[in-house]
Coordinates of C-alpha atoms and ligand atoms in Angstrom, one line a residue:
Chain M
M244 CA -92.9 -12.6 -34.7
S245 CA -94.0 -10.8 -31.5
S246 CA -97.3 -8.9 -31.7
A247 CA -95.6 -5.5 -31.5
E248 CA -93.7 -6.4 -34.7
K249 CA -97.0 -7.1 -36.5
G250 CA -98.1 -3.6 -35.6
L251 CA -96.2 -0.4 -36.2
R252 CA -92.8 0.2 -34.8
A253 CA -90.3 3.1 -35.3
T254 CA -86.9 3.1 -33.7
G255 CA -84.6 6.1 -33.6
L256 CA -86.4 7.9 -36.4
C257 CA -84.7 11.0 -37.6
R258 CA -85.3 13.2 -40.6
E259 CA -83.2 16.2 -41.6
F260 CA -84.1 18.8 -44.3
A261 CA -81.5 20.8 -46.1
G262 CA -82.2 24.5 -46.3
R263 CA -81.5 26.6 -49.4
D264 CA -78.4 28.1 -47.7
G265 CA -77.0 24.6 -47.1
S266 CA -78.0 24.5 -43.5
V267 CA -79.5 21.3 -42.1
R268 CA -82.7 21.3 -39.9
K269 CA -83.8 18.3 -37.9
A270 CA -87.5 18.0 -38.3
V271 CA -87.7 14.7 -36.5
D272 CA -85.0 13.8 -34.0
G273 CA -84.9 10.3 -32.5
V274 CA -88.5 9.2 -32.3
D275 CA -89.3 5.8 -30.9
L276 CA -92.9 4.6 -31.4
V277 CA -94.8 1.4 -31.0
V278 CA -98.4 0.8 -31.8
R279 CA -99.4 -2.7 -31.0
P280 CA -102.2 -4.6 -32.8
G281 CA -105.6 -3.4 -31.5
E282 CA -104.1 -0.2 -30.1
L283 CA -104.8 3.4 -31.1
V284 CA -102.1 6.0 -30.4
S285 CA -102.6 9.7 -31.0
V286 CA -99.7 12.1 -31.7
L287 CA -100.2 15.6 -30.4
G288 CA -97.9 18.5 -30.8
P289 CA -97.8 22.2 -31.7
N290 CA -97.5 23.3 -35.4
G291 CA -94.1 22.3 -36.8
A292 CA -93.5 19.6 -34.1
G293 CA -92.7 17.1 -36.8
K294 CA -96.0 15.1 -36.7
T295 CA -96.6 15.1 -40.5
T296 CA -92.9 14.4 -41.2
T297 CA -93.1 11.4 -38.9
V298 CA -96.3 10.2 -40.6
R299 CA -94.8 10.6 -44.1
M300 CA -91.8 8.4 -43.0
L301 CA -94.1 5.8 -41.4
T302 CA -96.1 5.5 -44.6
G303 CA -93.1 5.3 -46.9
L304 CA -93.6 8.6 -48.5
L305 CA -90.3 10.0 -47.1
L306 CA -87.1 8.2 -46.3
P307 CA -85.8 8.6 -42.8
T308 CA -82.3 10.1 -42.5
S309 CA -81.7 7.4 -39.9
G310 CA -83.7 5.0 -37.9
S311 CA -85.9 2.1 -38.8
I312 CA -89.6 1.5 -39.4
T313 CA -91.5 -1.8 -39.5
V314 CA -95.1 -2.0 -40.6
G315 CA -97.0 -5.3 -40.1
G316 CA -93.6 -6.9 -39.6
Y317 CA -92.0 -5.6 -42.7
D318 CA -89.2 -3.0 -43.0
M319 CA -90.6 0.1 -44.6
V320 CA -87.3 0.9 -46.4
R321 CA -85.9 -2.5 -47.3
Q322 CA -89.3 -4.3 -47.9
R323 CA -91.3 -1.3 -49.1
R324 CA -93.8 -3.2 -51.2
R325 CA -94.8 -5.6 -48.5
A326 CA -94.8 -2.9 -45.9
A327 CA -96.9 -0.7 -48.1
L328 CA -99.4 -3.5 -48.5
A329 CA -99.8 -3.7 -44.7
C330 CA -100.3 0.0 -44.4
G331 CA -103.3 2.2 -45.0
F332 CA -102.9 5.9 -44.8
S333 CA -104.7 9.2 -45.3
L334 CA -103.1 12.6 -45.4
G335 CA -106.6 13.9 -45.3
G336 CA -107.6 17.4 -46.3
D337 CA -109.4 18.7 -49.3
T338 CA -107.1 17.1 -51.8
G339 CA -105.7 13.6 -52.6
L340 CA -108.8 12.5 -54.5
Y341 CA -109.8 12.8 -58.2
P342 CA -112.5 15.5 -58.3
R343 CA -113.7 14.5 -61.7
L344 CA -114.2 10.9 -60.8
T345 CA -117.1 9.6 -58.7
A346 CA -116.5 8.3 -55.2
Q347 CA -116.8 4.8 -56.5
Q348 CA -114.4 5.4 -59.3
N349 CA -111.9 6.9 -56.9
L350 CA -112.1 3.9 -54.7
S351 CA -111.7 1.4 -57.4
F352 CA -108.7 3.2 -58.9
F353 CA -107.0 3.3 -55.5
G354 CA -108.0 -0.3 -54.7
M355 CA -106.3 -1.5 -57.9
M356 CA -103.0 0.0 -56.6
Y357 CA -103.3 -2.6 -53.8
G358 CA -104.0 -5.5 -56.1
L359 CA -107.7 -5.6 -55.6
R360 CA -109.8 -6.1 -58.6
G361 CA -113.1 -7.2 -60.2
D362 CA -116.2 -8.0 -58.2
R363 CA -114.4 -8.2 -54.9
L364 CA -113.1 -4.7 -55.3
E365 CA -116.5 -3.4 -56.3
R366 CA -118.1 -5.1 -53.3
R367 CA -115.5 -3.9 -50.9
A368 CA -115.7 -0.3 -52.2
A369 CA -119.5 -0.4 -52.0
R370 CA -119.5 -1.7 -48.5
L371 CA -116.9 0.9 -47.3
L372 CA -119.0 3.6 -48.9
E373 CA -121.9 2.4 -46.9
E374 CA -119.8 2.4 -43.7
V375 CA -118.7 5.9 -44.2
D376 CA -122.2 7.0 -45.0
L377 CA -121.5 7.9 -48.6
A378 CA -123.5 5.1 -50.4
D379 CA -126.1 7.5 -51.7
R380 CA -123.3 9.7 -53.2
A381 CA -121.3 6.8 -54.7
K382 CA -122.0 8.0 -58.2
D383 CA -121.4 11.7 -57.7
A384 CA -118.2 13.4 -58.7
V385 CA -115.9 13.9 -55.6
G386 CA -115.4 17.6 -56.7
S387 CA -118.9 18.2 -55.4
F388 CA -118.2 16.8 -52.0
S389 CA -118.0 18.7 -48.7
R390 CA -114.8 18.6 -46.7
G391 CA -116.3 16.1 -44.3
M392 CA -117.4 13.8 -47.1
K393 CA -114.0 13.9 -48.6
Q394 CA -112.4 13.1 -45.2
R395 CA -114.7 10.1 -44.9
L396 CA -113.9 9.0 -48.4
H397 CA -110.2 9.3 -47.5
L398 CA -110.8 6.9 -44.6
A399 CA -112.6 4.4 -46.9
R400 CA -109.7 4.6 -49.3
A401 CA -107.2 3.9 -46.6
L402 CA -109.2 0.8 -45.5
L403 CA -109.7 -0.7 -49.0
H404 CA -107.1 -3.4 -48.7
D405 CA -107.9 -4.0 -45.1
P406 CA -104.4 -3.0 -43.8
A407 CA -103.0 -4.2 -40.5
V408 CA -101.8 -0.7 -39.8
L409 CA -103.8 2.5 -40.3
I410 CA -102.1 5.9 -40.2
L411 CA -104.2 9.1 -40.3
D412 CA -102.8 12.6 -40.4
E413 CA -105.3 15.0 -38.8
P414 CA -108.5 13.1 -39.8
S415 CA -110.8 15.7 -38.4
A416 CA -109.0 18.9 -39.5
G417 CA -111.3 21.5 -40.8
L418 CA -114.5 19.6 -39.9
D419 CA -117.5 21.1 -38.3
P420 CA -118.4 19.7 -34.8
Q421 CA -120.9 17.3 -36.2
S422 CA -118.7 16.0 -38.9
A423 CA -115.8 15.7 -36.5
A424 CA -118.0 13.7 -34.1
S425 CA -119.0 11.4 -36.9
M426 CA -115.4 10.9 -37.9
R427 CA -114.5 10.2 -34.2
A428 CA -117.3 7.6 -34.1
L429 CA -116.0 6.0 -37.3
V430 CA -112.5 5.8 -36.0
A431 CA -113.7 4.5 -32.7
R432 CA -115.4 1.6 -34.5
L433 CA -112.1 0.7 -36.2
T434 CA -110.4 0.1 -32.9
G435 CA -110.7 -3.3 -31.3
E436 CA -110.4 -5.0 -34.7
G437 CA -106.8 -5.9 -34.2
R438 CA -105.6 -3.0 -36.3
S439 CA -102.8 -0.7 -35.2
I440 CA -104.0 2.9 -35.6
L441 CA -101.8 6.0 -35.3
L442 CA -103.4 9.4 -35.8
T443 CA -102.2 12.9 -35.4
T444 CA -104.6 15.6 -34.2
H445 CA -104.9 19.0 -32.7
D446 CA -108.2 18.1 -31.1
M447 CA -107.7 17.2 -27.4
R448 CA -111.1 15.7 -27.1
E449 CA -110.5 13.4 -30.1
A450 CA -107.2 12.3 -28.6
E451 CA -108.7 11.7 -25.2
E452 CA -111.8 9.9 -26.5
L453 CA -110.1 7.6 -28.9
S454 CA -106.6 6.9 -27.7
D455 CA -105.1 4.1 -25.7
R456 CA -102.0 6.2 -25.5
I457 CA -101.1 9.8 -26.3
V458 CA -97.7 10.9 -27.6
L459 CA -96.7 14.5 -27.3
M460 CA -94.2 15.7 -29.8
M461 CA -92.3 18.9 -29.6
G462 CA -89.3 20.1 -31.7
G463 CA -89.1 16.8 -33.5
R464 CA -88.8 14.8 -30.2
I465 CA -91.3 12.9 -28.1
R466 CA -91.7 15.0 -25.0
T467 CA -93.9 12.6 -23.1
E468 CA -96.1 9.5 -23.7
S469 CA -98.8 8.1 -21.6
T470 CA -102.6 7.5 -21.3
A471 CA -104.7 10.6 -21.2
A472 CA -105.7 9.9 -17.6
D473 CA -102.1 9.4 -16.5
L474 CA -101.0 12.6 -18.3
R475 CA -103.7 14.5 -16.5
L476 CA -103.0 13.0 -13.1
A477 CA -99.2 13.5 -13.4
A478 CA -99.8 17.2 -14.3
A479 CA -102.0 17.7 -11.3
D480 CA -98.9 18.1 -9.1
R481 CA -97.9 21.2 -11.2
L482 CA -101.3 22.5 -12.3
G483 CA -103.4 21.6 -9.3
H484 CA -106.8 20.0 -9.2
V485 CA -110.2 21.5 -10.0
V486 CA -112.7 21.1 -7.2
N487 CA -116.4 21.7 -7.9
V488 CA -118.6 22.4 -4.9
A489 CA -122.4 23.0 -4.9
F490 CA -123.9 24.5 -1.7
A491 CA -127.4 23.5 -0.6
D492 CA -128.6 27.0 0.3
G493 CA -127.5 28.4 -3.0
R494 CA -124.9 30.7 -1.3
V495 CA -121.2 30.2 -1.4
P496 CA -119.7 31.0 2.0
A497 CA -117.0 33.7 2.2
E498 CA -114.8 31.5 4.4
L499 CA -114.1 29.3 1.4
E500 CA -111.2 31.6 0.5
H501 CA -109.4 30.2 3.5
C502 CA -109.4 26.7 1.9
P503 CA -105.8 25.4 2.1
G504 CA -103.7 25.4 -1.1
I505 CA -106.2 27.5 -3.0
L506 CA -104.9 28.9 -6.3
G507 CA -108.1 30.5 -7.6
E508 CA -111.9 30.4 -7.5
E509 CA -114.8 31.1 -9.8
R510 CA -118.3 31.5 -8.4
D511 CA -121.6 30.9 -10.2
G512 CA -124.7 31.2 -8.0
G513 CA -124.5 28.4 -5.4
T514 CA -121.6 26.5 -7.1
V515 CA -118.0 27.3 -7.0
T516 CA -115.0 26.0 -9.0
L517 CA -111.8 26.1 -7.1
R518 CA -108.3 25.4 -8.4
V519 CA -106.2 23.9 -5.5
T520 CA -102.8 22.3 -5.1
D521 CA -104.1 19.2 -3.4
G522 CA -107.5 18.0 -4.3
A523 CA -108.0 15.5 -1.6
A524 CA -106.9 17.8 1.2
S525 CA -109.2 20.6 0.0
V526 CA -112.2 18.3 -0.2
E527 CA -111.5 17.1 3.3
W528 CA -111.3 20.7 4.6
I529 CA -114.5 21.7 2.8
L530 CA -116.5 18.7 4.2
K531 CA -115.2 19.4 7.7
T532 CA -115.7 23.2 7.6
F533 CA -119.1 23.2 6.0
P534 CA -120.7 20.0 7.4
G535 CA -124.1 19.2 5.7
R536 CA -124.1 22.4 3.6
T537 CA -122.8 20.9 0.4
T538 CA -124.8 18.9 -2.1
S539 CA -122.0 17.8 -4.2
V540 CA -118.2 17.9 -4.2
S541 CA -116.0 16.6 -7.1
V542 CA -112.3 16.7 -7.8
T543 CA -110.9 16.5 -11.4
P544 CA -107.3 16.7 -12.6
P545 CA -106.4 19.3 -15.2
T546 CA -107.8 18.9 -18.7
L547 CA -105.7 17.5 -21.4
E548 CA -105.7 20.9 -23.0
E549 CA -104.3 22.5 -19.9
V550 CA -101.6 19.7 -19.7
F551 CA -100.7 20.3 -23.4
L552 CA -100.5 24.1 -23.0
D553 CA -98.4 23.7 -19.8
L554 CA -96.0 21.3 -21.4
V555 CA -95.6 23.5 -24.5
A556 CA -95.1 26.6 -22.4
A557 CA -92.5 24.8 -20.2
S558 CA -90.2 24.0 -23.1
Chain S
M203 CA -120.0 -2.7 -39.1
S204 CA -119.0 -5.5 -41.4
G205 CA -117.4 -3.3 -44.0
L206 CA -114.9 -1.9 -41.6
T207 CA -114.1 -5.2 -39.9
T208 CA -111.3 -7.4 -41.0
D209 CA -112.4 -9.0 -44.2
R210 CA -109.7 -11.2 -45.7
T211 CA -112.0 -12.4 -48.4
G212 CA -112.0 -9.0 -50.0
L213 CA -108.2 -9.1 -50.3
E214 CA -106.7 -10.9 -53.2
Q215 CA -103.0 -11.6 -53.4
P216 CA -101.8 -9.0 -55.9
R217 CA -101.1 -10.6 -59.2
L218 CA -99.2 -8.0 -61.2
P219 CA -101.0 -5.0 -59.6
G220 CA -98.9 -2.8 -61.9
A221 CA -100.6 -4.0 -65.1
S222 CA -104.2 -3.5 -63.8
T223 CA -103.3 -0.2 -62.2
L224 CA -101.8 0.9 -65.6
L225 CA -104.9 0.0 -67.5
R226 CA -107.2 1.6 -65.0
S227 CA -105.0 4.7 -65.0
L228 CA -105.4 4.8 -68.8
A229 CA -109.2 4.4 -68.6
D230 CA -109.5 7.1 -66.0
Q231 CA -107.3 9.4 -68.0
L232 CA -109.9 9.2 -70.8
R233 CA -112.7 9.6 -68.3
M234 CA -111.2 12.7 -66.8
H235 CA -109.7 14.4 -69.9
A236 CA -111.2 13.0 -73.0
S237 CA -113.6 15.9 -73.3
S238 CA -110.9 18.5 -72.9
P239 CA -111.7 21.0 -75.7
M240 CA -108.1 22.1 -75.9
A241 CA -107.0 18.6 -76.7
V242 CA -109.7 17.9 -79.2
F243 CA -109.0 21.2 -80.9
S244 CA -105.3 20.6 -81.2
A245 CA -105.9 17.0 -82.5
L246 CA -108.2 18.2 -85.2
A247 CA -107.6 21.9 -86.1
M248 CA -103.8 21.9 -86.1
P249 CA -103.2 19.0 -88.5
C250 CA -105.9 20.2 -90.9
V251 CA -104.2 23.6 -91.2
F252 CA -100.9 22.0 -91.8
A253 CA -102.3 19.6 -94.3
F254 CA -104.0 22.4 -96.1
V255 CA -100.8 24.5 -96.3
V256 CA -98.7 21.5 -97.5
H257 CA -101.3 20.4 -99.9
S258 CA -102.0 23.7 -101.6
S259 CA -98.4 23.9 -102.8
A260 CA -98.3 20.4 -104.0
S261 CA -99.0 19.3 -107.6
D262 CA -100.8 16.1 -106.6
R263 CA -104.3 17.2 -105.5
N264 CA -105.5 14.1 -103.7
A265 CA -105.0 13.1 -100.1
T266 CA -102.4 10.4 -99.8
S267 CA -101.9 8.1 -96.9
D268 CA -98.6 9.6 -95.9
L269 CA -100.1 13.1 -95.9
A270 CA -103.0 11.8 -93.9
V271 CA -100.8 10.1 -91.3
G272 CA -98.2 12.9 -91.2
S273 CA -100.7 15.6 -90.6
A274 CA -102.6 13.5 -88.1
G275 CA -99.2 13.1 -86.5
V276 CA -98.9 16.8 -86.0
G277 CA -102.3 16.8 -84.2
M278 CA -101.3 13.8 -82.1
L279 CA -98.1 15.5 -81.1
D280 CA -99.8 18.7 -80.2
S281 CA -102.6 17.0 -78.3
I282 CA -100.3 14.6 -76.4
I283 CA -98.2 17.6 -75.3
V284 CA -101.3 19.4 -74.1
L285 CA -102.8 16.4 -72.4
V286 CA -99.6 15.4 -70.6
V287 CA -99.3 18.9 -69.2
I288 CA -103.0 19.1 -68.3
S289 CA -103.1 15.7 -66.7
L290 CA -99.9 15.8 -64.7
L291 CA -100.6 19.3 -63.6
G292 CA -104.0 18.1 -62.4
E293 CA -102.3 15.4 -60.4
K294 CA -100.0 17.9 -58.8
Q295 CA -102.8 20.3 -58.0
W296 CA -105.1 17.5 -56.6
K297 CA -102.1 16.0 -54.7
T298 CA -103.2 12.6 -55.9
L299 CA -99.8 11.2 -56.6
Y300 CA -99.0 10.7 -52.9
A301 CA -101.5 7.8 -52.8
A302 CA -99.6 6.2 -55.7
L303 CA -96.2 7.0 -54.1
G304 CA -97.3 5.2 -50.9
S305 CA -98.8 2.2 -52.7
P306 CA -96.9 -1.0 -53.4
G307 CA -96.5 -0.3 -57.1
G308 CA -95.4 3.4 -56.7
L309 CA -95.8 6.1 -59.4
V310 CA -94.8 4.1 -62.5
P311 CA -98.0 2.3 -63.4
V312 CA -100.1 5.4 -62.7
V313 CA -97.9 7.8 -64.8
L314 CA -97.5 5.2 -67.6
G315 CA -101.2 4.7 -67.7
R316 CA -101.8 8.4 -68.0
L317 CA -99.3 8.6 -70.9
A318 CA -101.0 5.6 -72.7
G319 CA -104.3 7.4 -72.1
T320 CA -103.0 10.5 -73.9
A321 CA -101.9 8.3 -76.8
V322 CA -105.3 6.7 -77.1
Q323 CA -107.1 10.0 -76.9
S324 CA -104.8 11.5 -79.6
L325 CA -106.0 8.8 -82.0
T326 CA -109.0 11.1 -82.7
A327 CA -106.7 13.0 -84.9
L328 CA -106.4 10.0 -87.3
P329 CA -110.0 9.7 -88.6
G330 CA -110.6 13.4 -87.9
T331 CA -107.8 14.5 -90.2
L332 CA -108.7 12.0 -92.9
V333 CA -112.3 13.1 -93.1
I334 CA -111.4 16.7 -93.5
L335 CA -108.7 16.0 -96.0
A336 CA -111.1 13.8 -98.0
L337 CA -113.7 16.6 -98.0
L338 CA -111.1 19.2 -99.1
F339 CA -109.1 17.2 -101.7
G340 CA -110.7 13.8 -102.2
V341 CA -108.9 10.5 -101.4
D342 CA -106.1 9.3 -103.7
G343 CA -107.0 6.2 -105.7
G344 CA -104.0 4.3 -104.3
F345 CA -104.6 5.3 -100.7
D346 CA -103.0 2.7 -98.5
W347 CA -105.6 2.1 -95.8
A348 CA -103.5 -0.5 -93.9
R349 CA -100.5 1.8 -93.6
W350 CA -102.7 4.7 -92.7
L351 CA -104.2 2.8 -89.8
A352 CA -101.2 0.9 -88.5
G353 CA -98.9 3.9 -89.1
G354 CA -101.3 6.2 -87.3
V355 CA -101.6 4.0 -84.2
L356 CA -97.9 3.4 -84.0
L357 CA -97.3 7.1 -84.4
A358 CA -99.6 7.9 -81.4
F359 CA -97.8 5.5 -79.1
S360 CA -94.3 6.4 -80.3
T361 CA -95.1 10.1 -79.8
A362 CA -96.5 9.5 -76.3
S363 CA -93.3 7.6 -75.4
V364 CA -91.2 10.6 -76.5
V365 CA -93.4 13.3 -75.0
G366 CA -93.5 11.2 -71.8
L367 CA -90.1 12.7 -71.0
L368 CA -91.8 16.1 -70.8
G369 CA -93.9 14.5 -68.0
F370 CA -90.7 14.3 -65.9
A371 CA -90.2 18.0 -66.4
V372 CA -93.8 18.8 -65.5
L373 CA -93.6 16.8 -62.3
R374 CA -90.1 17.8 -61.4
Y375 CA -90.2 21.6 -61.8
P376 CA -92.8 24.3 -61.1
Y377 CA -94.6 24.6 -64.4
S378 CA -94.3 27.6 -66.5
A379 CA -96.1 27.9 -69.8
G380 CA -92.8 28.6 -71.5
M381 CA -91.7 25.1 -70.8
T382 CA -93.6 23.6 -73.7
N383 CA -93.4 26.5 -76.1
G384 CA -91.9 25.4 -79.4
L385 CA -91.8 21.8 -78.4
T386 CA -94.4 20.8 -81.0
G387 CA -92.5 22.5 -83.8
L388 CA -89.2 21.0 -82.8
V389 CA -90.4 17.4 -82.5
M390 CA -92.5 17.9 -85.6
A391 CA -89.5 19.0 -87.7
L392 CA -87.2 16.3 -86.2
S393 CA -89.6 13.5 -86.9
A394 CA -90.3 14.6 -90.5
L395 CA -94.0 14.4 -90.1
I396 CA -94.8 16.6 -93.0
V397 CA -91.8 16.7 -95.3
P398 CA -89.8 13.5 -95.9
Q399 CA -86.7 13.0 -93.9
S400 CA -84.4 13.3 -96.9
A401 CA -85.6 16.9 -97.2
L402 CA -84.2 17.7 -93.7
P403 CA -80.8 19.4 -93.4
G404 CA -77.9 17.0 -93.0
P405 CA -77.1 17.1 -89.2
V406 CA -80.8 17.2 -88.4
Q407 CA -81.4 14.1 -90.5
K408 CA -79.2 12.0 -88.2
L409 CA -80.8 13.4 -85.1
A410 CA -84.2 12.5 -86.5
L411 CA -83.2 8.9 -86.7
V412 CA -83.3 8.7 -82.9
L413 CA -87.0 9.5 -82.8
P414 CA -89.4 6.6 -83.4
Q415 CA -91.8 8.8 -85.3
S416 CA -89.3 9.3 -88.1
H417 CA -89.2 5.6 -88.7
V418 CA -93.0 5.3 -88.6
M419 CA -93.2 8.1 -91.2
A420 CA -90.5 6.4 -93.3
W421 CA -92.5 3.3 -93.3
V422 CA -95.8 5.1 -94.2
R423 CA -93.9 6.7 -97.1
G424 CA -93.2 3.2 -98.5
G425 CA -90.3 2.0 -96.3
G426 CA -89.6 -1.6 -95.5
T427 CA -90.5 -3.6 -92.4
A428 CA -87.2 -2.7 -90.8
E429 CA -88.6 0.8 -90.3
V430 CA -91.5 -0.6 -88.3
L431 CA -89.1 -2.6 -86.2
W432 CA -86.9 0.4 -85.6
A433 CA -90.0 2.4 -84.6
A434 CA -91.2 -0.2 -82.2
A435 CA -87.7 -0.7 -80.7
L436 CA -87.2 3.1 -80.2
T437 CA -90.7 3.4 -78.7
V438 CA -89.7 0.7 -76.2
V439 CA -86.4 2.5 -75.5
F440 CA -88.2 5.8 -74.9
S441 CA -90.8 4.1 -72.7
G442 CA -87.9 2.7 -70.7
L443 CA -86.4 6.1 -70.3
V444 CA -89.8 7.4 -69.1
V445 CA -89.9 4.6 -66.5
L446 CA -86.4 5.5 -65.3
A447 CA -87.4 9.2 -65.1
V448 CA -90.5 8.4 -63.0
R449 CA -88.4 6.1 -60.8
R450 CA -86.0 9.0 -60.3
L451 CA -88.9 11.2 -59.4
E452 CA -90.0 8.6 -56.8
N453 CA -86.5 8.6 -55.3
M454 CA -86.4 12.4 -55.2
A455 CA -89.7 12.5 -53.5
R456 CA -88.7 10.0 -50.9
R457 CA -85.1 11.2 -50.4
Q458 CA -85.2 14.9 -51.0
A459 CA -88.9 15.5 -50.2
L460 CA -89.5 16.7 -53.8
P461 CA -93.1 18.0 -53.6
L462 CA -95.5 16.2 -56.0
E463 CA -97.9 19.0 -55.6
A464 CA -98.3 22.5 -57.1
Ligands
LIG97 N1 -90.2 19.3 -47.3 C1 -89.7 20.0 -46.3 N2 -88.6 20.7 -46.5 C2 -88.0 21.4 -45.5 N3 -88.5 21.5 -44.2 C3 -89.6 20.8 -44.0 C4 -90.3 20.0 -45.0 N4 -91.4 19.3 -44.5 C5 -91.4 19.7 -43.2 N5 -90.4 20.6 -42.9 C6 -90.1 21.2 -41.6 O1 -90.2 20.2 -40.6 C7 -90.7 20.7 -39.4 C8 -91.9 19.8 -39.0 O2 -93.0 20.0 -39.9 P1 -94.2 19.0 -39.8 O3 -95.1 19.4 -41.0 O4 -93.8 17.6 -39.7 O5 -95.0 19.5 -38.5 P2 -96.4 19.2 -38.0 O6 -96.2 18.7 -36.6 O7 -97.1 18.2 -38.9 O8 -97.1 20.6 -37.9 P3 -98.7 20.9 -38.1 O9 -99.3 20.8 -36.8 O10 -98.6 22.4 -38.5 O11 -99.2 20.1 -39.2 C9 -91.2 22.1 -39.7 O12 -90.2 23.0 -39.2 C10 -91.2 22.2 -41.2 O13 -90.9 23.5 -41.7
LIG98 MG1 -98.9 18.3 -39.9

């Protein structure tokens, strides 16, 4: 078995939904995905792109209309039990947990569904509660938990049976910045353990910080797939670079507007942010035109958010 | 860090995960719903009112075991219907069934565990009704304690197996209160909980034979062992139908995206 087969693989994944009027809508249309062991892939895409539908198929909650899925080497349709055992998932959100049971009781119920029991289950649950920072609330009813706490408990639940593949639908949706950061830190710690992780998100920073690769979905198809850095670099040809320049005397010279390929500028005291078509050429021109007058010059490609908005607008 | 890291020692090979999930689901059903005032009320108040009405028109003034079981049966029926609706609507509202749907064992062990839990909880009707009947009328000298206990327990589980089919409707369709209206009365009449089966009108008598509760009651009223076997066999058949119904729900959820949420 090759290592990709042990991770997560989807080939030609399609899912149609029948409308009430008998019409058929394609929510997912020919998606190919591979998440190798030890890799984290984020799926981005506008609302209705088909991310959740894809996740529901990958986790065995929804049958594909066509295409195949293997999880941990097992076919999700024909070997569902084994594939399910290799798969941990969280659909996140405020629901999906028993509000009247404690965090510990929730985990031991879900653990039993995966064949865990007895002392080992209790120990595993206790340790995961510690890891997601809920040990002190283990005996409290989940109904009293904040959204961030529930989201962390979801993650612990998905990890109970130590799955080879972990699939998370919007793990940080609805979290405040601090909770989102702690969720990111948790997920970051899960990478590099040989697990294949796939997550969907609307948070560009989360995607950029965590992912080995980013998949951008639109209209049920994969529009593009690459590392965050490559996506940004590739988009620089269309969107231009951002050049930040700081001037020693605290004054931005007027001649700067003659910088070749300039698309726009924004001044703030002695610093200026330029958007230019060719970053390297502009930097060269600035250094030659204002010798010794700059304290720092930096070039950055467009942000992931700009890339995302551009690609969505283009289609 | 250790808890998140790969820890194969924490993972046992699943031996019959279904059975332990079912038992755990039963226990959690009691944890979550045993104190439901609605269910406790219907398991105690309903049967006592019935017993009182039946008894006041009878010549024999003592509580007999068949009256005690039959009227407890009315309470069990009512509380099981209430609990099945409350518990499965809870699952829909909390969207908790997706975890089960994605797990190796699927929905069956979880839903069967919930149903078994409702049967266990409905057992409160048994001693509850007896105490009140004894206080009102005194206990008959020939009270058959063994039949009272065995019949009562069998009645709870056979009732849960029949009402389990209602679970399918609760999960399949958007719930409306009208869905369960009259169900208690219908099943109560068909399974001859209060009046003997021979007192039912002809065509209904035959229909009643399909329900395991009728056979339990026939046994409690002095019938032979064959009635117990019939009751047990029909309970197994109804449980099988419930399993098929839940499997069908699973298929509908996976194939047609039937929402398991409210
Ligand atoms: N059960 C369903 N029945 C009919 N159509 C559905 C169903 N589930 C999803 N869809 C449709 O499939 C498309 C993709 O939806 P999906 O939920 O996968 O998008 P998403 O990328 O997760 O969006 P979001 O970012 O809002 O979560 C949408 O047009 C949606 O209306
Ligand atoms: Mg979604």
